[in-house]
Amino acid sequence: MVMMNNDYNMIKLAEVDSTNEYAKKIAKAGAKHFTVVIAEKQSAGKGRLGRRFLSHAGTGIFMSIVLRPDIEPEMASRLTLVAAVAVRRVLNNICQLETAIKWPNDLVSDGKKVCGILTEMSTEMGRVKYVILGVGINVSNESFEDELSDVATSILMLTGKRYDKETIIEAVLKEFLLYYEKFLITGDLSCIKREYDSCLVNKDKMVKIINGNTVLQGICRGVGNAGELLVETEKGMEKIISGEVSVRGVYGYV
Ligand code: BTN
């Protein structure tokens, strides 16, 4: 089903493998800027670093937005951080839920993930052709099984309340659009850096950066304007680029 709004077109699906994959297909076929794909259920929801994102029917918000910003490819991953700040605000405003950001893309509360963001892009001639911004929010899961129970949580588990998904979706789109427009003015994160740093879960704490077999340890000092994580090590300040790296608090998930 396709719905129109002044700001965006919305495609609602009962089930899909991944809304990011679906959004990529329609973007390749010419879908307009700010086309939003929402599914009730994903059979192969994807997370960063090849992980999966649990997406059972009715439990969460599984949403991808097709964006067509006129930016250079290295700027696209910054949109993950922009979206994290926007979703955090919405959870705070609508659900009175305080979350922190685990760089670059997770919103956590009570030491567990409640929202994940996955940004993918396609380029042509050194420019961005489209960006797919995928947002997954655990809304009404009553519990998580096995190893997920240590790392995942939901709005219901955190607040004890059931929230209307449509209300959250509308608010996320509105809030993201505001931040997105600010971001495009400079193309860097100067517009959100202060807010992002203030809710960065590991700020001024010891972190481990895991990159394949390499582990770097230091104190997290916030993000730079390009979205890189600044980590103070014995050798000086290291800039960690959001790629194939995983950040861990020295103890536990965050
Ligand atoms: C992560 O946890 O590393 C990111 C999770 C992103 C999940 C969302 S759900 C909607 C969209 N479709 C996907 O397959 N992934 C994203």
PDB file of C-alpha atoms and ligand atoms in Angstrom:
ATOM      1  CA  MET A   1       0.000   0.000   0.000  1.00  0.00           C
ATOM      2  CA  VAL A   2       1.410   3.455  -0.931  1.00  0.00           C
ATOM      3  CA  MET A   3       0.350   6.498   1.072  1.00  0.00           C
ATOM      4  CA  MET A   4       1.140  10.099   0.262  1.00  0.00           C
ATOM      5  CA  ASN A   5       1.968  12.909   2.615  1.00  0.00           C
ATOM      6  CA  ASN A   6       3.332  16.397   1.928  1.00  0.00           C
ATOM      7  CA  ASP A   7       6.790  15.376   3.031  1.00  0.00           C
ATOM      8  CA  TYR A   8       7.017  11.710   2.046  1.00  0.00           C
ATOM      9  CA  ASN A   9       5.544   8.686   0.284  1.00  0.00           C
ATOM     10  CA  MET A  10       5.041   5.672   2.511  1.00  0.00           C
ATOM     11  CA  ILE A  11       4.950   2.003   1.477  1.00  0.00           C
ATOM     12  CA  LYS A  12       3.490  -0.341   4.083  1.00  0.00           C
ATOM     13  CA  LEU A  13       4.219  -4.051   3.812  1.00  0.00           C
ATOM     14  CA  ALA A  14       2.908  -6.973   5.856  1.00  0.00           C
ATOM     15  CA  GLU A  15       6.177  -8.897   5.469  1.00  0.00           C
ATOM     16  CA  VAL A  16       9.496  -8.471   3.693  1.00  0.00           C
ATOM     17  CA  ASP A  17      13.006  -9.913   3.972  1.00  0.00           C
ATOM     18  CA  SER A  18      14.489  -6.549   4.954  1.00  0.00           C
ATOM     19  CA  THR A  19      13.032  -3.077   4.501  1.00  0.00           C
ATOM     20  CA  ASN A  20      16.561  -1.880   3.648  1.00  0.00           C
ATOM     21  CA  GLU A  21      16.762  -4.424   0.797  1.00  0.00           C
ATOM     22  CA  TYR A  22      13.289  -3.464  -0.424  1.00  0.00           C
ATOM     23  CA  ALA A  23      14.176   0.240  -0.238  1.00  0.00           C
ATOM     24  CA  LYS A  24      17.354  -0.423  -2.246  1.00  0.00           C
ATOM     25  CA  LYS A  25      15.337  -2.120  -4.996  1.00  0.00           C
ATOM     26  CA  ILE A  26      12.862   0.736  -5.297  1.00  0.00           C
ATOM     27  CA  ALA A  27      15.655   3.321  -5.081  1.00  0.00           C
ATOM     28  CA  LYS A  28      17.403   1.597  -8.010  1.00  0.00           C
ATOM     29  CA  ALA A  29      14.101   1.761  -9.876  1.00  0.00           C
ATOM     30  CA  GLY A  30      13.857   5.513  -9.222  1.00  0.00           C
ATOM     31  CA  ALA A  31      11.937   5.880  -5.918  1.00  0.00           C
ATOM     32  CA  LYS A  32      11.713   9.504  -4.816  1.00  0.00           C
ATOM     33  CA  HIS A  33      13.690  11.154  -2.042  1.00  0.00           C
ATOM     34  CA  PHE A  34      12.068  10.463   1.330  1.00  0.00           C
ATOM     35  CA  THR A  35      10.150   7.372   0.270  1.00  0.00           C
ATOM     36  CA  VAL A  36       9.527   5.426   3.470  1.00  0.00           C
ATOM     37  CA  VAL A  37       9.187   1.626   3.612  1.00  0.00           C
ATOM     38  CA  ILE A  38       7.608   0.092   6.705  1.00  0.00           C
ATOM     39  CA  ALA A  39       7.044  -3.612   7.384  1.00  0.00           C
ATOM     40  CA  GLU A  40       5.128  -5.396  10.142  1.00  0.00           C
ATOM     41  CA  LYS A  41       7.653  -8.230  10.003  1.00  0.00           C
ATOM     42  CA  GLN A  42      11.089  -8.879   8.468  1.00  0.00           C
ATOM     43  CA  SER A  43      12.275 -12.408   7.717  1.00  0.00           C
ATOM     44  CA  ALA A  44      15.911 -11.305   7.350  1.00  0.00           C
ATOM     45  CA  GLY A  45      16.283  -8.015   9.252  1.00  0.00           C
ATOM     46  CA  LYS A  46      19.902  -6.853   9.037  1.00  0.00           C
ATOM     47  CA  GLY A  47      22.119  -5.085  11.540  1.00  0.00           C
ATOM     48  CA  ARG A  48      25.620  -3.630  11.277  1.00  0.00           C
ATOM     49  CA  LEU A  49      28.637  -5.882  10.843  1.00  0.00           C
ATOM     50  CA  GLY A  50      26.553  -8.649   9.244  1.00  0.00           C
ATOM     51  CA  ARG A  51      24.457  -9.175  12.363  1.00  0.00           C
ATOM     52  CA  ARG A  52      20.761  -9.905  12.219  1.00  0.00           C
ATOM     53  CA  PHE A  53      18.015  -7.728  13.650  1.00  0.00           C
ATOM     54  CA  LEU A  54      15.201  -9.692  15.262  1.00  0.00           C
ATOM     55  CA  SER A  55      11.974  -8.601  13.579  1.00  0.00           C
ATOM     56  CA  HIS A  56       8.984 -10.704  14.634  1.00  0.00           C
ATOM     57  CA  ALA A  57       5.501  -9.689  13.517  1.00  0.00           C
ATOM     58  CA  GLY A  58       3.996  -6.793  15.378  1.00  0.00           C
ATOM     59  CA  THR A  59       6.813  -6.366  17.893  1.00  0.00           C
ATOM     60  CA  GLY A  60       8.679  -3.440  16.444  1.00  0.00           C
ATOM     61  CA  ILE A  61       9.122  -0.633  13.984  1.00  0.00           C
ATOM     62  CA  PHE A  62      11.043  -1.790  10.926  1.00  0.00           C
ATOM     63  CA  MET A  63      11.468   1.176   8.661  1.00  0.00           C
ATOM     64  CA  SER A  64      13.783   2.334   5.864  1.00  0.00           C
ATOM     65  CA  ILE A  65      13.939   5.743   4.248  1.00  0.00           C
ATOM     66  CA  VAL A  66      15.230   6.377   0.724  1.00  0.00           C
ATOM     67  CA  LEU A  67      17.272   9.590   0.757  1.00  0.00           C
ATOM     68  CA  ARG A  68      18.877  11.345  -2.186  1.00  0.00           C
ATOM     69  CA  PRO A  69      21.239  13.895  -0.636  1.00  0.00           C
ATOM     70  CA  ASP A  70      23.709  15.704  -2.844  1.00  0.00           C
ATOM     71  CA  ILE A  71      26.730  14.787  -0.721  1.00  0.00           C
ATOM     72  CA  GLU A  72      30.026  13.003  -1.031  1.00  0.00           C
ATOM     73  CA  PRO A  73      30.104   9.296  -0.151  1.00  0.00           C
ATOM     74  CA  GLU A  74      32.207   9.703   3.001  1.00  0.00           C
ATOM     75  CA  MET A  75      29.508  11.974   4.446  1.00  0.00           C
ATOM     76  CA  ALA A  76      26.713   9.411   4.208  1.00  0.00           C
ATOM     77  CA  SER A  77      27.556   7.416   7.342  1.00  0.00           C
ATOM     78  CA  ARG A  78      27.077  10.627   9.365  1.00  0.00           C
ATOM     79  CA  LEU A  79      23.352  10.245   8.744  1.00  0.00           C
ATOM     80  CA  THR A  80      23.402   7.298  11.154  1.00  0.00           C
ATOM     81  CA  LEU A  81      24.413   9.635  13.953  1.00  0.00           C
ATOM     82  CA  VAL A  82      21.886  12.271  12.860  1.00  0.00           C
ATOM     83  CA  ALA A  83      19.112   9.665  12.959  1.00  0.00           C
ATOM     84  CA  ALA A  84      20.236   8.367  16.362  1.00  0.00           C
ATOM     85  CA  VAL A  85      19.795  11.812  17.908  1.00  0.00           C
ATOM     86  CA  ALA A  86      16.383  12.236  16.253  1.00  0.00           C
ATOM     87  CA  VAL A  87      15.034   8.845  17.407  1.00  0.00           C
ATOM     88  CA  ARG A  88      16.409   9.410  20.893  1.00  0.00           C
ATOM     89  CA  ARG A  89      14.427  12.658  21.137  1.00  0.00           C
ATOM     90  CA  VAL A  90      11.245  10.935  20.044  1.00  0.00           C
ATOM     91  CA  LEU A  91      11.602   8.123  22.602  1.00  0.00           C
ATOM     92  CA  ASN A  92      12.190  10.740  25.225  1.00  0.00           C
ATOM     93  CA  ASN A  93       9.272  12.982  24.191  1.00  0.00           C
ATOM     94  CA  ILE A  94       6.660  10.334  23.455  1.00  0.00           C
ATOM     95  CA  CYS A  95       7.587   7.441  25.746  1.00  0.00           C
ATOM     96  CA  GLN A  96       9.365   9.445  28.471  1.00  0.00           C
ATOM     97  CA  LEU A  97      12.182   6.976  27.893  1.00  0.00           C
ATOM     98  CA  GLU A  98      15.736   8.110  28.564  1.00  0.00           C
ATOM     99  CA  THR A  99      18.198   6.401  26.210  1.00  0.00           C
ATOM    100  CA  ALA A 100      21.905   6.762  25.590  1.00  0.00           C
ATOM    101  CA  ILE A 101      23.740   6.352  22.304  1.00  0.00           C
ATOM    102  CA  LYS A 102      26.252   3.575  21.759  1.00  0.00           C
ATOM    103  CA  TRP A 103      28.404   4.848  18.900  1.00  0.00           C
ATOM    104  CA  PRO A 104      27.607   4.918  16.138  1.00  0.00           C
ATOM    105  CA  ASN A 105      24.149   3.452  15.772  1.00  0.00           C
ATOM    106  CA  ASP A 106      22.497   1.950  18.828  1.00  0.00           C
ATOM    107  CA  LEU A 107      20.149   3.469  21.380  1.00  0.00           C
ATOM    108  CA  VAL A 108      20.510   1.746  24.713  1.00  0.00           C
ATOM    109  CA  SER A 109      18.693   1.843  28.003  1.00  0.00           C
ATOM    110  CA  ASP A 110      19.299  -0.233  31.088  1.00  0.00           C
ATOM    111  CA  GLY A 111      22.504  -1.425  29.373  1.00  0.00           C
ATOM    112  CA  LYS A 112      20.602  -3.010  26.465  1.00  0.00           C
ATOM    113  CA  LYS A 113      19.724  -2.052  22.895  1.00  0.00           C
ATOM    114  CA  VAL A 114      16.246  -0.697  22.156  1.00  0.00           C
ATOM    115  CA  CYS A 115      16.935   0.751  18.699  1.00  0.00           C
ATOM    116  CA  GLY A 116      19.457   0.084  15.923  1.00  0.00           C
ATOM    117  CA  ILE A 117      20.191   2.080  12.780  1.00  0.00           C
ATOM    118  CA  LEU A 118      21.726   0.773   9.564  1.00  0.00           C
ATOM    119  CA  THR A 119      22.769   3.177   6.814  1.00  0.00           C
ATOM    120  CA  GLU A 120      23.667   1.857   3.372  1.00  0.00           C
ATOM    121  CA  MET A 121      24.386   3.752   0.177  1.00  0.00           C
ATOM    122  CA  SER A 122      24.987   3.551  -3.543  1.00  0.00           C
ATOM    123  CA  THR A 123      27.386   5.852  -5.358  1.00  0.00           C
ATOM    124  CA  GLU A 124      27.943   6.975  -8.918  1.00  0.00           C
ATOM    125  CA  MET A 125      30.804   9.093 -10.273  1.00  0.00           C
ATOM    126  CA  GLY A 126      32.035   9.913  -6.778  1.00  0.00           C
ATOM    127  CA  ARG A 127      28.662  11.203  -5.539  1.00  0.00           C
ATOM    128  CA  VAL A 128      25.926   9.594  -3.513  1.00  0.00           C
ATOM    129  CA  LYS A 129      23.141   8.192  -5.696  1.00  0.00           C
ATOM    130  CA  TYR A 130      20.963   7.214  -2.778  1.00  0.00           C
ATOM    131  CA  VAL A 131      21.204   6.440   0.922  1.00  0.00           C
ATOM    132  CA  ILE A 132      18.992   3.909   2.674  1.00  0.00           C
ATOM    133  CA  LEU A 133      18.498   4.778   6.295  1.00  0.00           C
ATOM    134  CA  GLY A 134      17.120   1.785   8.201  1.00  0.00           C
ATOM    135  CA  VAL A 135      15.689   2.165  11.679  1.00  0.00           C
ATOM    136  CA  GLY A 136      14.622  -0.712  13.896  1.00  0.00           C
ATOM    137  CA  ILE A 137      12.918  -0.023  17.221  1.00  0.00           C
ATOM    138  CA  ASN A 138      11.921  -2.765  19.658  1.00  0.00           C
ATOM    139  CA  VAL A 139       8.498  -1.533  20.715  1.00  0.00           C
ATOM    140  CA  SER A 140       6.389  -4.237  22.312  1.00  0.00           C
ATOM    141  CA  ASN A 141       8.604  -7.311  22.757  1.00  0.00           C
ATOM    142  CA  GLU A 142       7.750  -8.886  26.104  1.00  0.00           C
ATOM    143  CA  SER A 143      11.091 -10.673  26.317  1.00  0.00           C
ATOM    144  CA  PHE A 144      14.080 -11.774  24.231  1.00  0.00           C
ATOM    145  CA  GLU A 145      15.334 -15.322  23.980  1.00  0.00           C
ATOM    146  CA  ASP A 146      18.732 -16.856  24.636  1.00  0.00           C
ATOM    147  CA  GLU A 147      21.783 -14.696  24.070  1.00  0.00           C
ATOM    148  CA  LEU A 148      19.644 -11.715  22.959  1.00  0.00           C
ATOM    149  CA  SER A 149      18.181 -11.403  26.449  1.00  0.00           C
ATOM    150  CA  ASP A 150      21.509  -9.958  27.654  1.00  0.00           C
ATOM    151  CA  VAL A 151      21.754  -7.302  24.961  1.00  0.00           C
ATOM    152  CA  ALA A 152      18.242  -6.395  23.753  1.00  0.00           C
ATOM    153  CA  THR A 153      15.266  -4.697  25.348  1.00  0.00           C
ATOM    154  CA  SER A 154      12.045  -2.995  24.220  1.00  0.00           C
ATOM    155  CA  ILE A 155      10.028   0.099  25.013  1.00  0.00           C
ATOM    156  CA  LEU A 156       7.436  -2.147  26.693  1.00  0.00           C
ATOM    157  CA  MET A 157      10.039  -3.869  28.866  1.00  0.00           C
ATOM    158  CA  LEU A 158      11.544  -0.524  29.859  1.00  0.00           C
ATOM    159  CA  THR A 159       8.395   1.500  30.489  1.00  0.00           C
ATOM    160  CA  GLY A 160       5.744  -1.152  31.124  1.00  0.00           C
ATOM    161  CA  LYS A 161       3.577   0.621  28.532  1.00  0.00           C
ATOM    162  CA  ARG A 162       2.366  -0.223  25.022  1.00  0.00           C
ATOM    163  CA  TYR A 163       2.791   2.647  22.573  1.00  0.00           C
ATOM    164  CA  ASP A 164       1.103   3.158  19.230  1.00  0.00           C
ATOM    165  CA  LYS A 165       3.686   2.446  16.519  1.00  0.00           C
ATOM    166  CA  GLU A 166       2.133   4.895  14.045  1.00  0.00           C
ATOM    167  CA  THR A 167       2.560   7.754  16.513  1.00  0.00           C
ATOM    168  CA  ILE A 168       6.237   6.900  17.008  1.00  0.00           C
ATOM    169  CA  ILE A 169       6.824   6.501  13.244  1.00  0.00           C
ATOM    170  CA  GLU A 170       5.241   9.871  12.440  1.00  0.00           C
ATOM    171  CA  ALA A 171       7.294  11.562  15.156  1.00  0.00           C
ATOM    172  CA  VAL A 172      10.551   9.915  14.036  1.00  0.00           C
ATOM    173  CA  LEU A 173      10.015  11.026  10.435  1.00  0.00           C
ATOM    174  CA  LYS A 174       9.208  14.577  11.500  1.00  0.00           C
ATOM    175  CA  GLU A 175      12.145  14.834  13.897  1.00  0.00           C
ATOM    176  CA  PHE A 176      14.588  13.195  11.486  1.00  0.00           C
ATOM    177  CA  LEU A 177      13.577  15.584   8.695  1.00  0.00           C
ATOM    178  CA  LEU A 178      14.353  18.576  10.936  1.00  0.00           C
ATOM    179  CA  TYR A 179      17.807  17.254  11.850  1.00  0.00           C
ATOM    180  CA  TYR A 180      18.462  16.119   8.263  1.00  0.00           C
ATOM    181  CA  GLU A 181      17.834  19.615   6.910  1.00  0.00           C
ATOM    182  CA  LYS A 182      20.206  21.108   9.498  1.00  0.00           C
ATOM    183  CA  PHE A 183      22.829  18.484   8.656  1.00  0.00           C
ATOM    184  CA  LEU A 184      22.682  19.310   4.942  1.00  0.00           C
ATOM    185  CA  ILE A 185      23.612  22.960   5.585  1.00  0.00           C
ATOM    186  CA  THR A 186      27.148  22.021   6.617  1.00  0.00           C
ATOM    187  CA  GLY A 187      27.361  18.311   5.777  1.00  0.00           C
ATOM    188  CA  ASP A 188      29.132  17.747   9.071  1.00  0.00           C
ATOM    189  CA  LEU A 189      27.942  16.985  12.568  1.00  0.00           C
ATOM    190  CA  SER A 190      28.451  20.426  14.071  1.00  0.00           C
ATOM    191  CA  CYS A 191      24.651  20.748  14.421  1.00  0.00           C
ATOM    192  CA  ILE A 192      24.340  17.690  16.675  1.00  0.00           C
ATOM    193  CA  LYS A 193      27.800  17.125  18.145  1.00  0.00           C
ATOM    194  CA  ARG A 194      27.014  18.658  21.535  1.00  0.00           C
ATOM    195  CA  GLU A 195      23.727  16.741  21.873  1.00  0.00           C
ATOM    196  CA  TYR A 196      25.308  13.506  20.614  1.00  0.00           C
ATOM    197  CA  ASP A 197      28.233  13.729  23.042  1.00  0.00           C
ATOM    198  CA  SER A 198      25.931  14.520  25.956  1.00  0.00           C
ATOM    199  CA  CYS A 199      24.165  11.186  25.551  1.00  0.00           C
ATOM    200  CA  LEU A 200      27.073   9.036  24.407  1.00  0.00           C
ATOM    201  CA  VAL A 201      27.000   6.048  26.728  1.00  0.00           C
ATOM    202  CA  ASN A 202      30.764   5.535  26.910  1.00  0.00           C
ATOM    203  CA  LYS A 203      31.814   9.181  27.081  1.00  0.00           C
ATOM    204  CA  ASP A 204      34.882   9.594  29.312  1.00  0.00           C
ATOM    205  CA  LYS A 205      34.883   5.867  30.026  1.00  0.00           C
ATOM    206  CA  MET A 206      37.253   3.107  29.017  1.00  0.00           C
ATOM    207  CA  VAL A 207      36.298   1.441  25.701  1.00  0.00           C
ATOM    208  CA  LYS A 208      37.629  -1.380  23.585  1.00  0.00           C
ATOM    209  CA  ILE A 209      37.582  -0.951  19.820  1.00  0.00           C
ATOM    210  CA  ILE A 210      37.498  -4.316  18.115  1.00  0.00           C
ATOM    211  CA  ASN A 211      38.540  -4.377  14.485  1.00  0.00           C
ATOM    212  CA  GLY A 212      39.032  -7.927  13.284  1.00  0.00           C
ATOM    213  CA  ASN A 213      41.873  -9.305  15.380  1.00  0.00           C
ATOM    214  CA  THR A 214      43.025  -5.880  16.522  1.00  0.00           C
ATOM    215  CA  VAL A 215      41.861  -4.473  19.836  1.00  0.00           C
ATOM    216  CA  LEU A 216      42.511  -0.888  20.844  1.00  0.00           C
ATOM    217  CA  GLN A 217      41.774   0.341  24.333  1.00  0.00           C
ATOM    218  CA  GLY A 218      41.402   3.929  25.518  1.00  0.00           C
ATOM    219  CA  ILE A 219      39.088   6.556  26.943  1.00  0.00           C
ATOM    220  CA  CYS A 220      36.165   7.661  24.778  1.00  0.00           C
ATOM    221  CA  ARG A 221      36.211  11.447  24.298  1.00  0.00           C
ATOM    222  CA  GLY A 222      33.139  11.908  22.094  1.00  0.00           C
ATOM    223  CA  VAL A 223      32.701  12.311  18.348  1.00  0.00           C
ATOM    224  CA  GLY A 224      34.373  14.580  15.816  1.00  0.00           C
ATOM    225  CA  ASN A 225      32.528  16.607  13.175  1.00  0.00           C
ATOM    226  CA  ALA A 226      32.921  13.802  10.645  1.00  0.00           C
ATOM    227  CA  GLY A 227      31.226  11.344  13.006  1.00  0.00           C
ATOM    228  CA  GLU A 228      34.422   9.603  14.022  1.00  0.00           C
ATOM    229  CA  LEU A 229      34.783   8.353  17.597  1.00  0.00           C
ATOM    230  CA  LEU A 230      37.655  10.018  19.440  1.00  0.00           C
ATOM    231  CA  VAL A 231      39.535   7.633  21.685  1.00  0.00           C
ATOM    232  CA  GLU A 232      42.383   8.802  23.874  1.00  0.00           C
ATOM    233  CA  THR A 233      45.028   6.086  24.012  1.00  0.00           C
ATOM    234  CA  GLU A 234      48.547   5.906  25.426  1.00  0.00           C
ATOM    235  CA  LYS A 235      49.796   6.887  21.974  1.00  0.00           C
ATOM    236  CA  GLY A 236      47.514   9.920  21.620  1.00  0.00           C
ATOM    237  CA  MET A 237      44.065  10.608  20.221  1.00  0.00           C
ATOM    238  CA  GLU A 238      42.855   7.945  17.773  1.00  0.00           C
ATOM    239  CA  LYS A 239      40.010   8.666  15.341  1.00  0.00           C
ATOM    240  CA  ILE A 240      37.824   5.629  14.856  1.00  0.00           C
ATOM    241  CA  ILE A 241      35.829   5.619  11.644  1.00  0.00           C
ATOM    242  CA  SER A 242      32.506   3.854  11.625  1.00  0.00           C
ATOM    243  CA  GLY A 243      33.347   0.855   9.499  1.00  0.00           C
ATOM    244  CA  GLU A 244      34.073  -2.648  10.547  1.00  0.00           C
ATOM    245  CA  VAL A 245      34.601  -1.730  14.165  1.00  0.00           C
ATOM    246  CA  SER A 246      32.724  -2.700  17.277  1.00  0.00           C
ATOM    247  CA  VAL A 247      32.856  -0.626  20.447  1.00  0.00           C
ATOM    248  CA  ARG A 248      32.595  -2.304  23.810  1.00  0.00           C
ATOM    249  CA  GLY A 249      32.659  -0.899  27.281  1.00  0.00           C
ATOM    250  CA  VAL A 250      35.409  -2.835  28.961  1.00  0.00           C
ATOM    251  CA  TYR A 251      32.704  -4.548  30.992  1.00  0.00           C
ATOM    252  CA  GLY A 252      29.388  -5.716  29.500  1.00  0.00           C
ATOM    253  CA  TYR A 253      27.449  -4.754  26.362  1.00  0.00           C
ATOM    254  CA  VAL A 254      27.751  -0.976  26.512  1.00  0.00           C
TER     255      VAL A 254
HETATM  256  C1  BTN B   1      22.021  -2.708  14.081  1.00  0.00           C
HETATM  257  O1  BTN B   1      21.499  -3.166  15.089  1.00  0.00           O
HETATM  258  O2  BTN B   1      23.243  -2.857  13.859  1.00  0.00           O
HETATM  259  C2  BTN B   1      21.181  -1.957  13.103  1.00  0.00           C
HETATM  260  C3  BTN B   1      19.796  -2.531  13.027  1.00  0.00           C
HETATM  261  C4  BTN B   1      18.962  -1.894  11.944  1.00  0.00           C
HETATM  262  C5  BTN B   1      17.644  -2.611  11.816  1.00  0.00           C
HETATM  263  C6  BTN B   1      16.744  -1.949  10.837  1.00  0.00           C
HETATM  264  S1  BTN B   1      15.127  -2.617  10.887  1.00  0.00           S
HETATM  265  C7  BTN B   1      14.707  -1.768   9.433  1.00  0.00           C
HETATM  266  C8  BTN B   1      15.905  -1.857   8.522  1.00  0.00           C
HETATM  267  N1  BTN B   1      15.874  -3.087   7.754  1.00  0.00           N
HETATM  268  C9  BTN B   1      16.891  -3.900   8.072  1.00  0.00           C
HETATM  269  O3  BTN B   1      17.089  -5.022   7.571  1.00  0.00           O
HETATM  270  N2  BTN B   1      17.654  -3.331   9.010  1.00  0.00           N
HETATM  271  C10 BTN B   1      17.159  -2.021   9.387  1.00  0.00           C
END
